[in-house]
GROMACS .gro file of C-alpha atoms in nm:
model
  378
    1MET     CA    1  -0.004  -0.005  -0.030
    2MET     CA    2   0.290   0.238   0.107
    3ARG     CA    3   0.466   0.149  -0.231
    4ARG     CA    4   0.142   0.245  -0.433
    5LEU     CA    5   0.138   0.572  -0.249
    6ASN     CA    6   0.497   0.666  -0.299
    7ARG     CA    7   0.458   0.560  -0.684
    8LYS     CA    8   0.145   0.804  -0.722
    9LYS     CA    9   0.340   1.095  -0.526
   10ALA     CA   10   0.634   1.050  -0.756
   11LEU     CA   11   0.430   1.015  -1.084
   12HIS     CA   12   0.226   1.338  -0.952
   13LEU     CA   13   0.563   1.504  -0.914
   14VAL     CA   14   0.686   1.413  -1.236
   15GLN     CA   15   0.348   1.559  -1.386
   16GLU     CA   16   0.421   1.883  -1.213
   17LEU     CA   17   0.733   1.928  -1.380
   18ASP     CA   18   0.578   1.856  -1.750
   19ALA     CA   19   0.714   2.136  -1.955
   20PHE     CA   20   0.487   2.029  -2.256
   21PRO     CA   21   0.129   2.036  -2.108
   22LYS     CA   22  -0.120   1.874  -2.344
   23VAL     CA   23  -0.425   2.061  -2.453
   24PRO     CA   24  -0.734   1.888  -2.515
   25GLU     CA   25  -0.836   1.862  -2.876
   26SER     CA   26  -1.212   2.000  -2.787
   27TYR     CA   27  -1.011   2.310  -2.667
   28VAL     CA   28  -0.800   2.379  -2.988
   29GLU     CA   29  -0.942   2.591  -3.257
   30THR     CA   30  -0.791   2.591  -3.599
   31THR     CA   31  -0.812   2.888  -3.845
   32ALA     CA   32  -0.713   2.940  -4.190
   33SER     CA   33  -0.461   3.209  -4.125
   34GLY     CA   34  -0.285   2.965  -3.878
   35GLY     CA   35  -0.275   2.698  -4.147
   36THR     CA   36  -0.106   2.925  -4.399
   37VAL     CA   37   0.145   3.041  -4.129
   38SER     CA   38   0.221   2.661  -4.056
   39LEU     CA   39   0.255   2.563  -4.426
   40ILE     CA   40   0.489   2.880  -4.481
   41ALA     CA   41   0.696   2.755  -4.158
   42PHE     CA   42   0.731   2.402  -4.266
   43THR     CA   43   0.828   2.480  -4.610
   44THR     CA   44   1.112   2.735  -4.509
   45MET     CA   45   1.240   2.470  -4.232
   46ALA     CA   46   1.236   2.209  -4.543
   47VAL     CA   47   1.421   2.457  -4.768
   48LEU     CA   48   1.682   2.558  -4.475
   49ALA     CA   49   1.732   2.200  -4.375
   50ILE     CA   50   1.820   2.104  -4.712
   51LEU     CA   51   2.098   2.402  -4.750
   52GLU     CA   52   2.227   2.318  -4.401
   53PHE     CA   53   2.286   1.963  -4.524
   54PHE     CA   54   2.469   2.096  -4.840
   55VAL     CA   55   2.669   2.321  -4.594
   56TYR     CA   56   2.753   2.002  -4.407
   57GLN     CA   57   2.869   1.811  -4.706
   58HIS     CA   58   3.105   2.085  -4.764
   59THR     CA   59   3.468   2.078  -4.676
   60TRP     CA   60   3.737   2.364  -4.613
   61MET     CA   61   4.126   2.370  -4.599
   62LYS     CA   62   4.304   2.493  -4.262
   63TYR     CA   63   4.634   2.627  -4.315
   64GLU     CA   64   4.880   2.595  -4.033
   65TYR     CA   65   5.266   2.707  -4.003
   66GLU     CA   66   5.539   2.569  -3.806
   67VAL     CA   67   5.945   2.587  -3.853
   68ASP     CA   68   6.072   2.302  -4.057
   69LYS     CA   69   6.303   2.081  -3.851
   70ASP     CA   70   6.378   1.814  -4.141
   71PHE     CA   71   6.713   1.938  -4.301
   72SER     CA   72   6.866   1.619  -4.301
   73SER     CA   73   6.631   1.438  -4.589
   74LYS     CA   74   6.663   1.452  -4.936
   75LEU     CA   75   6.443   1.719  -5.181
   76ARG     CA   76   6.301   1.543  -5.505
   77LEU     CA   77   6.295   1.747  -5.806
   78ASN     CA   78   6.051   1.673  -6.060
   79ILE     CA   79   6.126   1.821  -6.415
   80ASP     CA   80   6.003   1.790  -6.772
   81VAL     CA   81   6.132   2.078  -7.002
   82THR     CA   82   6.175   2.061  -7.383
   83VAL     CA   83   6.440   2.247  -7.521
   84ALA     CA   84   6.477   2.364  -7.897
   85MET     CA   85   6.813   2.212  -7.969
   86ARG     CA   86   6.945   1.848  -8.015
   87CYS     CA   87   6.996   1.641  -7.735
   88GLN     CA   88   7.379   1.586  -7.789
   89TYR     CA   89   7.439   1.982  -7.777
   90ILE     CA   90   7.277   2.045  -7.421
   91GLY     CA   91   7.330   1.928  -7.066
   92ALA     CA   92   7.162   1.948  -6.753
   93ASP     CA   93   7.256   1.920  -6.387
   94VAL     CA   94   7.222   2.048  -6.036
   95LEU     CA   95   7.467   2.266  -5.801
   96ASP     CA   96   7.399   2.352  -5.466
   97LEU     CA   97   7.540   2.583  -5.205
   98ALA     CA   98   7.756   2.297  -5.057
   99GLU     CA   99   7.922   2.263  -5.420
  100THR     CA  100   7.769   1.913  -5.453
  101MET     CA  101   7.687   1.868  -5.833
  102VAL     CA  102   7.408   1.619  -5.919
  103ALA     CA  103   7.431   1.502  -6.264
  104ALA     CA  104   7.145   1.454  -6.511
  105SER     CA  105   7.234   1.069  -6.552
  106ASP     CA  106   7.114   1.003  -6.190
  107GLY     CA  107   6.752   1.012  -6.282
  108LEU     CA  108   6.698   1.231  -6.601
  109THR     CA  109   6.618   1.110  -6.945
  110TYR     CA  110   6.713   1.286  -7.281
  111GLU     CA  111   6.458   1.217  -7.561
  112PRO     CA  112   6.456   1.362  -7.895
  113VAL     CA  113   6.109   1.535  -7.975
  114ASN     CA  114   5.966   1.773  -8.219
  115PHE     CA  115   5.941   2.131  -8.031
  116ASP     CA  116   5.615   2.208  -8.219
  117LEU     CA  117   5.314   2.067  -8.046
  118SER     CA  118   5.047   1.853  -8.204
  119PRO     CA  119   4.663   2.047  -8.234
  120LEU     CA  120   4.566   1.817  -7.895
  121GLN     CA  121   4.881   1.937  -7.712
  122ARG     CA  122   4.830   2.301  -7.803
  123ILE     CA  123   4.467   2.293  -7.691
  124TRP     CA  124   4.595   2.121  -7.361
  125GLN     CA  125   4.860   2.397  -7.294
  126ARG     CA  126   4.612   2.707  -7.381
  127THR     CA  127   4.369   2.531  -7.100
  128LEU     CA  128   4.674   2.499  -6.866
  129LEU     CA  129   4.779   2.871  -6.902
  130HIS     CA  130   4.418   2.972  -6.864
  131ILE     CA  131   4.411   2.801  -6.548
  132GLN     CA  132   4.738   2.982  -6.449
  133SER     CA  133   4.588   3.296  -6.525
  134ARG     CA  134   4.286   3.228  -6.289
  135LEU     CA  135   4.498   3.104  -6.026
  136GLN     CA  136   4.696   3.410  -5.999
  137GLU     CA  137   4.358   3.613  -5.973
  138GLU     CA  138   4.192   3.369  -5.764
  139HIS     CA  139   4.385   3.243  -5.492
  140SER     CA  140   4.105   3.020  -5.330
  141LEU     CA  141   4.112   2.800  -5.637
  142GLN     CA  142   4.418   2.645  -5.488
  143ASP     CA  143   4.212   2.495  -5.226
  144VAL     CA  144   3.981   2.341  -5.486
  145LEU     CA  145   4.302   2.197  -5.644
  146PHE     CA  146   4.404   2.050  -5.325
  147LYS     CA  147   4.056   1.870  -5.271
  148SER     CA  148   4.010   1.756  -5.603
  149VAL     CA  149   4.354   1.553  -5.654
  150PHE     CA  150   4.302   1.240  -5.830
  151LYS     CA  151   3.967   1.353  -5.947
  152GLY     CA  152   4.036   1.551  -6.266
  153ALA     CA  153   4.237   1.512  -6.589
  154PRO     CA  154   4.637   1.428  -6.525
  155THR     CA  155   4.841   1.749  -6.561
  156SER     CA  156   5.105   1.594  -6.770
  157LEU     CA  157   5.134   1.659  -7.147
  158PRO     CA  158   4.950   1.424  -7.356
  159PRO     CA  159   5.117   1.231  -7.605
  160ARG     CA  160   5.107   1.319  -7.966
  161GLU     CA  161   4.820   1.194  -8.161
  162ASP     CA  162   5.027   1.243  -8.523
  163ASN     CA  163   5.346   1.105  -8.622
  164PRO     CA  164   5.536   1.436  -8.761
  165SER     CA  165   5.721   1.404  -9.083
  166GLN     CA  166   6.004   1.630  -8.966
  167PRO     CA  167   6.310   1.494  -8.786
  168PRO     CA  168   6.356   1.564  -8.398
  169ASN     CA  169   6.465   1.920  -8.378
  170ALA     CA  170   6.455   1.945  -7.997
  171CYS     CA  171   6.536   1.773  -7.675
  172ARG     CA  172   6.271   1.658  -7.403
  173ILE     CA  173   6.440   1.628  -7.044
  174HIS     CA  174   6.215   1.468  -6.803
  175GLY     CA  175   6.250   1.269  -6.478
  176HIS     CA  176   6.336   1.341  -6.113
  177LEU     CA  177   6.645   1.413  -5.908
  178TYR     CA  178   6.731   1.409  -5.512
  179VAL     CA  179   6.884   1.722  -5.414
  180ASN     CA  180   7.023   1.872  -5.052
  181LYS     CA  181   6.757   2.060  -4.890
  182VAL     CA  182   6.970   2.393  -4.932
  183ALA     CA  183   6.986   2.647  -5.181
  184GLY     CA  184   7.079   2.516  -5.516
  185ASN     CA  185   7.086   2.588  -5.917
  186PHE     CA  186   6.922   2.361  -6.185
  187HIS     CA  187   7.039   2.464  -6.519
  188ILE     CA  188   7.036   2.340  -6.889
  189THR     CA  189   7.329   2.493  -7.110
  190VAL     CA  190   7.520   2.397  -7.389
  191GLY     CA  191   7.767   2.109  -7.353
  192LYS     CA  192   7.759   1.807  -7.119
  193ALA     CA  193   7.858   1.874  -6.757
  194ILE     CA  194   8.187   1.731  -6.641
  195PRO     CA  195   8.329   1.752  -6.279
  196HIS     CA  196   8.582   2.024  -6.191
  197PRO     CA  197   8.782   2.111  -5.864
  198ARG     CA  198   8.624   2.410  -5.850
  199GLY     CA  199   8.271   2.319  -5.908
  200HIS     CA  200   8.181   2.195  -6.238
  201ALA     CA  201   8.200   2.287  -6.651
  202HIS     CA  202   8.034   2.229  -6.956
  203LEU     CA  203   8.210   2.113  -7.288
  204ALA     CA  204   8.101   2.389  -7.498
  205ALA     CA  205   8.387   2.469  -7.695
  206LEU     CA  206   8.336   2.235  -8.005
  207ILE     CA  207   7.952   2.366  -8.049
  208SER     CA  208   7.872   2.661  -8.301
  209HIS     CA  209   7.691   2.967  -8.173
  210ASP     CA  210   7.469   2.928  -8.454
  211THR     CA  211   7.302   2.635  -8.311
  212TYR     CA  212   7.207   2.785  -8.002
  213ASN     CA  213   6.824   2.809  -7.933
  214PHE     CA  214   6.720   2.809  -7.569
  215SER     CA  215   6.347   2.829  -7.672
  216HIS     CA  216   6.175   2.608  -7.408
  217ARG     CA  217   5.851   2.491  -7.273
  218ILE     CA  218   5.818   2.402  -6.918
  219ASP     CA  219   5.550   2.104  -6.924
  220HIS     CA  220   5.581   2.024  -6.537
  221LEU     CA  221   5.800   2.123  -6.275
  222SER     CA  222   5.773   2.056  -5.886
  223PHE     CA  223   5.938   1.961  -5.558
  224GLY     CA  224   5.871   1.684  -5.330
  225GLU     CA  225   5.617   1.396  -5.373
  226GLU     CA  226   5.467   1.446  -5.736
  227VAL     CA  227   5.089   1.465  -5.646
  228PRO     CA  228   4.833   1.419  -5.956
  229GLY     CA  229   4.596   1.692  -6.015
  230ILE     CA  230   4.817   1.958  -5.829
  231ILE     CA  231   4.903   2.266  -6.103
  232ASN     CA  232   5.247   2.408  -6.022
  233PRO     CA  233   5.333   2.785  -6.131
  234LEU     CA  234   5.561   2.696  -6.403
  235ASP     CA  235   5.332   2.434  -6.570
  236GLY     CA  236   5.285   2.512  -6.938
  237THR     CA  237   5.517   2.806  -6.931
  238GLU     CA  238   5.668   2.842  -7.299
  239LYS     CA  239   5.961   3.087  -7.408
  240ILE     CA  240   6.076   3.174  -7.740
  241SER     CA  241   6.399   3.308  -7.834
  242VAL     CA  242   6.483   3.493  -8.115
  243GLU     CA  243   6.844   3.554  -8.038
  244HIS     CA  244   7.110   3.268  -8.000
  245ASN     CA  245   7.271   3.382  -7.698
  246ARG     CA  246   7.000   3.435  -7.442
  247MET     CA  247   6.960   3.382  -7.082
  248PHE     CA  248   6.649   3.265  -6.898
  249GLN     CA  249   6.627   3.288  -6.511
  250TYR     CA  250   6.366   3.148  -6.269
  251PHE     CA  251   6.404   3.248  -5.909
  252ILE     CA  252   6.235   3.009  -5.707
  253THR     CA  253   6.112   3.004  -5.337
  254ILE     CA  254   6.046   2.673  -5.197
  255VAL     CA  255   5.792   2.630  -4.914
  256PRO     CA  256   5.758   2.256  -4.773
  257THR     CA  257   5.404   2.142  -4.746
  258LYS     CA  258   5.208   1.870  -4.577
  259LEU     CA  259   4.899   1.802  -4.749
  260LYS     CA  260   4.617   1.615  -4.562
  261THR     CA  261   4.303   1.534  -4.729
  262TYR     CA  262   4.024   1.279  -4.715
  263LYS     CA  263   4.173   1.122  -5.032
  264ILE     CA  264   4.547   1.169  -5.003
  265SER     CA  265   4.817   1.252  -4.750
  266ALA     CA  266   5.130   1.352  -4.924
  267ASP     CA  267   5.434   1.559  -4.831
  268THR     CA  268   5.488   1.810  -5.130
  269HIS     CA  269   5.608   2.159  -5.194
  270GLN     CA  270   5.467   2.480  -5.295
  271PHE     CA  271   5.683   2.768  -5.441
  272SER     CA  272   5.649   3.118  -5.589
  273VAL     CA  273   5.882   3.210  -5.889
  274THR     CA  274   5.999   3.533  -6.064
  275GLU     CA  275   6.139   3.529  -6.404
  276GLN     CA  276   6.434   3.727  -6.587
  277GLU     CA  277   6.570   3.710  -6.918
  278ARG     CA  278   6.808   3.871  -7.108
  279VAL     CA  279   7.040   3.869  -7.415
  280ILE     CA  280   7.409   3.771  -7.345
  281ASN     CA  281   7.632   4.033  -7.509
  282HIS     CA  282   7.981   4.065  -7.378
  283ALA     CA  283   8.037   4.392  -7.602
  284THR     CA  284   7.765   4.597  -7.409
  285GLY     CA  285   7.854   4.461  -7.083
  286SER     CA  286   7.566   4.172  -7.030
  287HIS     CA  287   7.763   3.905  -6.936
  288GLY     CA  288   7.666   3.555  -6.854
  289VAL     CA  289   7.623   3.203  -6.993
  290SER     CA  290   7.336   3.117  -7.235
  291GLY     CA  291   7.109   2.849  -7.101
  292ILE     CA  292   6.801   2.814  -6.846
  293PHE     CA  293   6.874   2.862  -6.508
  294MET     CA  294   6.633   2.764  -6.219
  295LYS     CA  295   6.791   2.910  -5.890
  296TYR     CA  296   6.586   2.789  -5.599
  297ASP     CA  297   6.600   2.846  -5.227
  298ILE     CA  298   6.383   2.667  -4.932
  299ASN     CA  299   6.201   2.840  -4.688
  300SER     CA  300   6.243   2.774  -4.313
  301LEU     CA  301   5.870   2.753  -4.278
  302MET     CA  302   5.647   2.462  -4.299
  303VAL     CA  303   5.266   2.471  -4.413
  304THR     CA  304   5.041   2.197  -4.313
  305VAL     CA  305   4.707   2.197  -4.540
  306THR     CA  306   4.443   1.981  -4.358
  307GLU     CA  307   4.095   1.917  -4.506
  308GLN     CA  308   3.824   1.976  -4.245
  309HIS     CA  309   3.483   1.878  -4.223
  310MET     CA  310   3.175   1.994  -4.003
  311PRO     CA  311   3.135   1.751  -3.701
  312PHE     CA  312   2.792   1.556  -3.732
  313TRP     CA  313   2.682   1.727  -3.368
  314GLN     CA  314   2.740   2.054  -3.471
  315PHE     CA  315   2.503   1.983  -3.777
  316LEU     CA  316   2.240   1.853  -3.539
  317VAL     CA  317   2.301   2.154  -3.314
  318ARG     CA  318   2.242   2.394  -3.618
  319LEU     CA  319   1.954   2.206  -3.767
  320CYS     CA  320   1.773   2.211  -3.420
  321GLY     CA  321   1.840   2.567  -3.411
  322ILE     CA  322   1.660   2.641  -3.745
  323ILE     CA  323   1.361   2.438  -3.661
  324GLY     CA  324   1.307   2.600  -3.328
  325GLY     CA  325   1.387   2.938  -3.430
  326ILE     CA  326   1.120   2.902  -3.731
  327PHE     CA  327   0.852   2.794  -3.509
  328SER     CA  328   0.931   3.053  -3.224
  329THR     CA  329   0.948   3.348  -3.474
  330THR     CA  330   0.622   3.215  -3.691
  331GLY     CA  331   0.407   3.180  -3.359
  332MET     CA  332   0.524   3.527  -3.238
  333VAL     CA  333   0.476   3.705  -3.597
  334HIS     CA  334   0.131   3.531  -3.624
  335GLY     CA  335   0.011   3.617  -3.274
  336LEU     CA  336   0.136   3.994  -3.343
  337VAL     CA  337  -0.035   3.989  -3.659
  338GLY     CA  338  -0.351   3.862  -3.494
  339PHE     CA  339  -0.343   4.106  -3.222
  340LEU     CA  340  -0.319   4.422  -3.477
  341VAL     CA  341  -0.625   4.261  -3.700
  342ASP     CA  342  -0.810   4.247  -3.383
  343ILE     CA  343  -0.744   4.602  -3.286
  344VAL     CA  344  -0.814   4.737  -3.637
  345CYS     CA  345  -1.142   4.546  -3.688
  346CYS     CA  346  -1.264   4.618  -3.329
  347ARG     CA  347  -1.200   5.003  -3.412
  348PHE     CA  348  -1.388   4.962  -3.733
  349LYS     CA  349  -1.692   4.803  -3.569
  350LEU     CA  350  -1.706   5.056  -3.309
  351GLY     CA  351  -1.694   5.359  -3.558
  352THR     CA  352  -1.967   5.194  -3.796
  353TYR     CA  353  -2.224   5.067  -3.524
  354LYS     CA  354  -2.519   5.300  -3.435
  355PRO     CA  355  -2.798   5.155  -3.207
  356LYS     CA  356  -3.164   5.227  -3.315
  357ASP     CA  357  -3.363   5.480  -3.158
  358VAL     CA  358  -3.665   5.342  -2.930
  359SER     CA  359  -3.985   5.552  -2.842
  360LEU     CA  360  -4.109   5.508  -2.496
  361LEU     CA  361  -4.485   5.556  -2.384
  362ASP     CA  362  -4.453   5.930  -2.292
  363GLY     CA  363  -4.337   6.019  -2.637
  364HIS     CA  364  -3.956   6.091  -2.572
  365VAL     CA  365  -3.717   5.941  -2.751
  366ASN     CA  366  -3.415   5.703  -2.583
  367ASN     CA  367  -3.122   5.556  -2.763
  368HIS     CA  368  -3.082   5.255  -2.529
  369THR     CA  369  -3.272   4.959  -2.566
  370PRO     CA  370  -3.578   4.926  -2.364
  371LEU     CA  371  -3.636   4.705  -2.081
  372ILE     CA  372  -3.868   4.407  -2.128
  373THR     CA  373  -4.166   4.470  -1.874
  374GLU     CA  374  -4.458   4.244  -1.815
  375ASN     CA  375  -4.681   4.531  -2.007
  376ASN     CA  376  -4.448   4.479  -2.310
  377LYS     CA  377  -4.542   4.111  -2.283
  378HIS     CA  378  -4.923   4.190  -2.387
   0.00000   0.00000   0.00000
């Protein structure tokens, strides 16, 4: 008996704490205006819920910066350059500040090709140059490229779809080299490189100056792990030289980058570049060596690029906020509009209502409604 009383008391206490009291259906009155507001509220909630779901699916890139403490590892240099000279006339190698020379034979391939592109390759290059121009104007497009790795078409030059009738008049140098993580100089110039006690030299004495032509096209240049889908600043660059003795210089600043997305995790490198070119003429004081020189330096800061996503609990909180906010707002707006309508309608009725005049027995006129007496019943 005591247990039943305790249960009833506990149940009564719980009922007293009910924050959502139920109203009997007989006391509920539905109106056309309320139904219209409810329909608008449900439609708005559905639209905002769908938009919020799209926001939940969206990801963004987070950039973090720290000091690069890895100086002992090697830096991978990926290169694909076509020079308008025969392969036997030019040589490529790397010389860094530590006076360490890395020869092209350590990972580069010399391939005789035609310098002129086929129609399909020319379309590919124009598309790549258009993307490069957009990347210079819209820096946020780089985030799109980071998230779309392995999705789009490959960024390498497609093979020729035709067979040229002319013999090869250019040399394609492609492959990769491993260099020290210090400032260095990758260059392509006349003659093959040979080791030298004070550095290195190129055997160019037997090559005529009339054969010099350092018109070139950079199909690909990157540092670190090669990631498909990433477009680098010099990809698609083409330089045409009219003079025989001309020097092309590229000054590159490399930033180590760790890329962490939902599709890939890679250690790559971003870089910025400035260009300079001039004619070599010793008579006018323009000294130097004809060729293509890519001087690079490594930044001490490392960038970590991480793809992030909205947590599911945050999506639920935002969704509940949308539903609750619309319910509360529409309820207040509907009540306020109803209140104003009632006030306007009441005033209108009071201003137009005029009671009828009633004649009394003594001949006077009274504007009040007469009382019903027993005499009036007869």
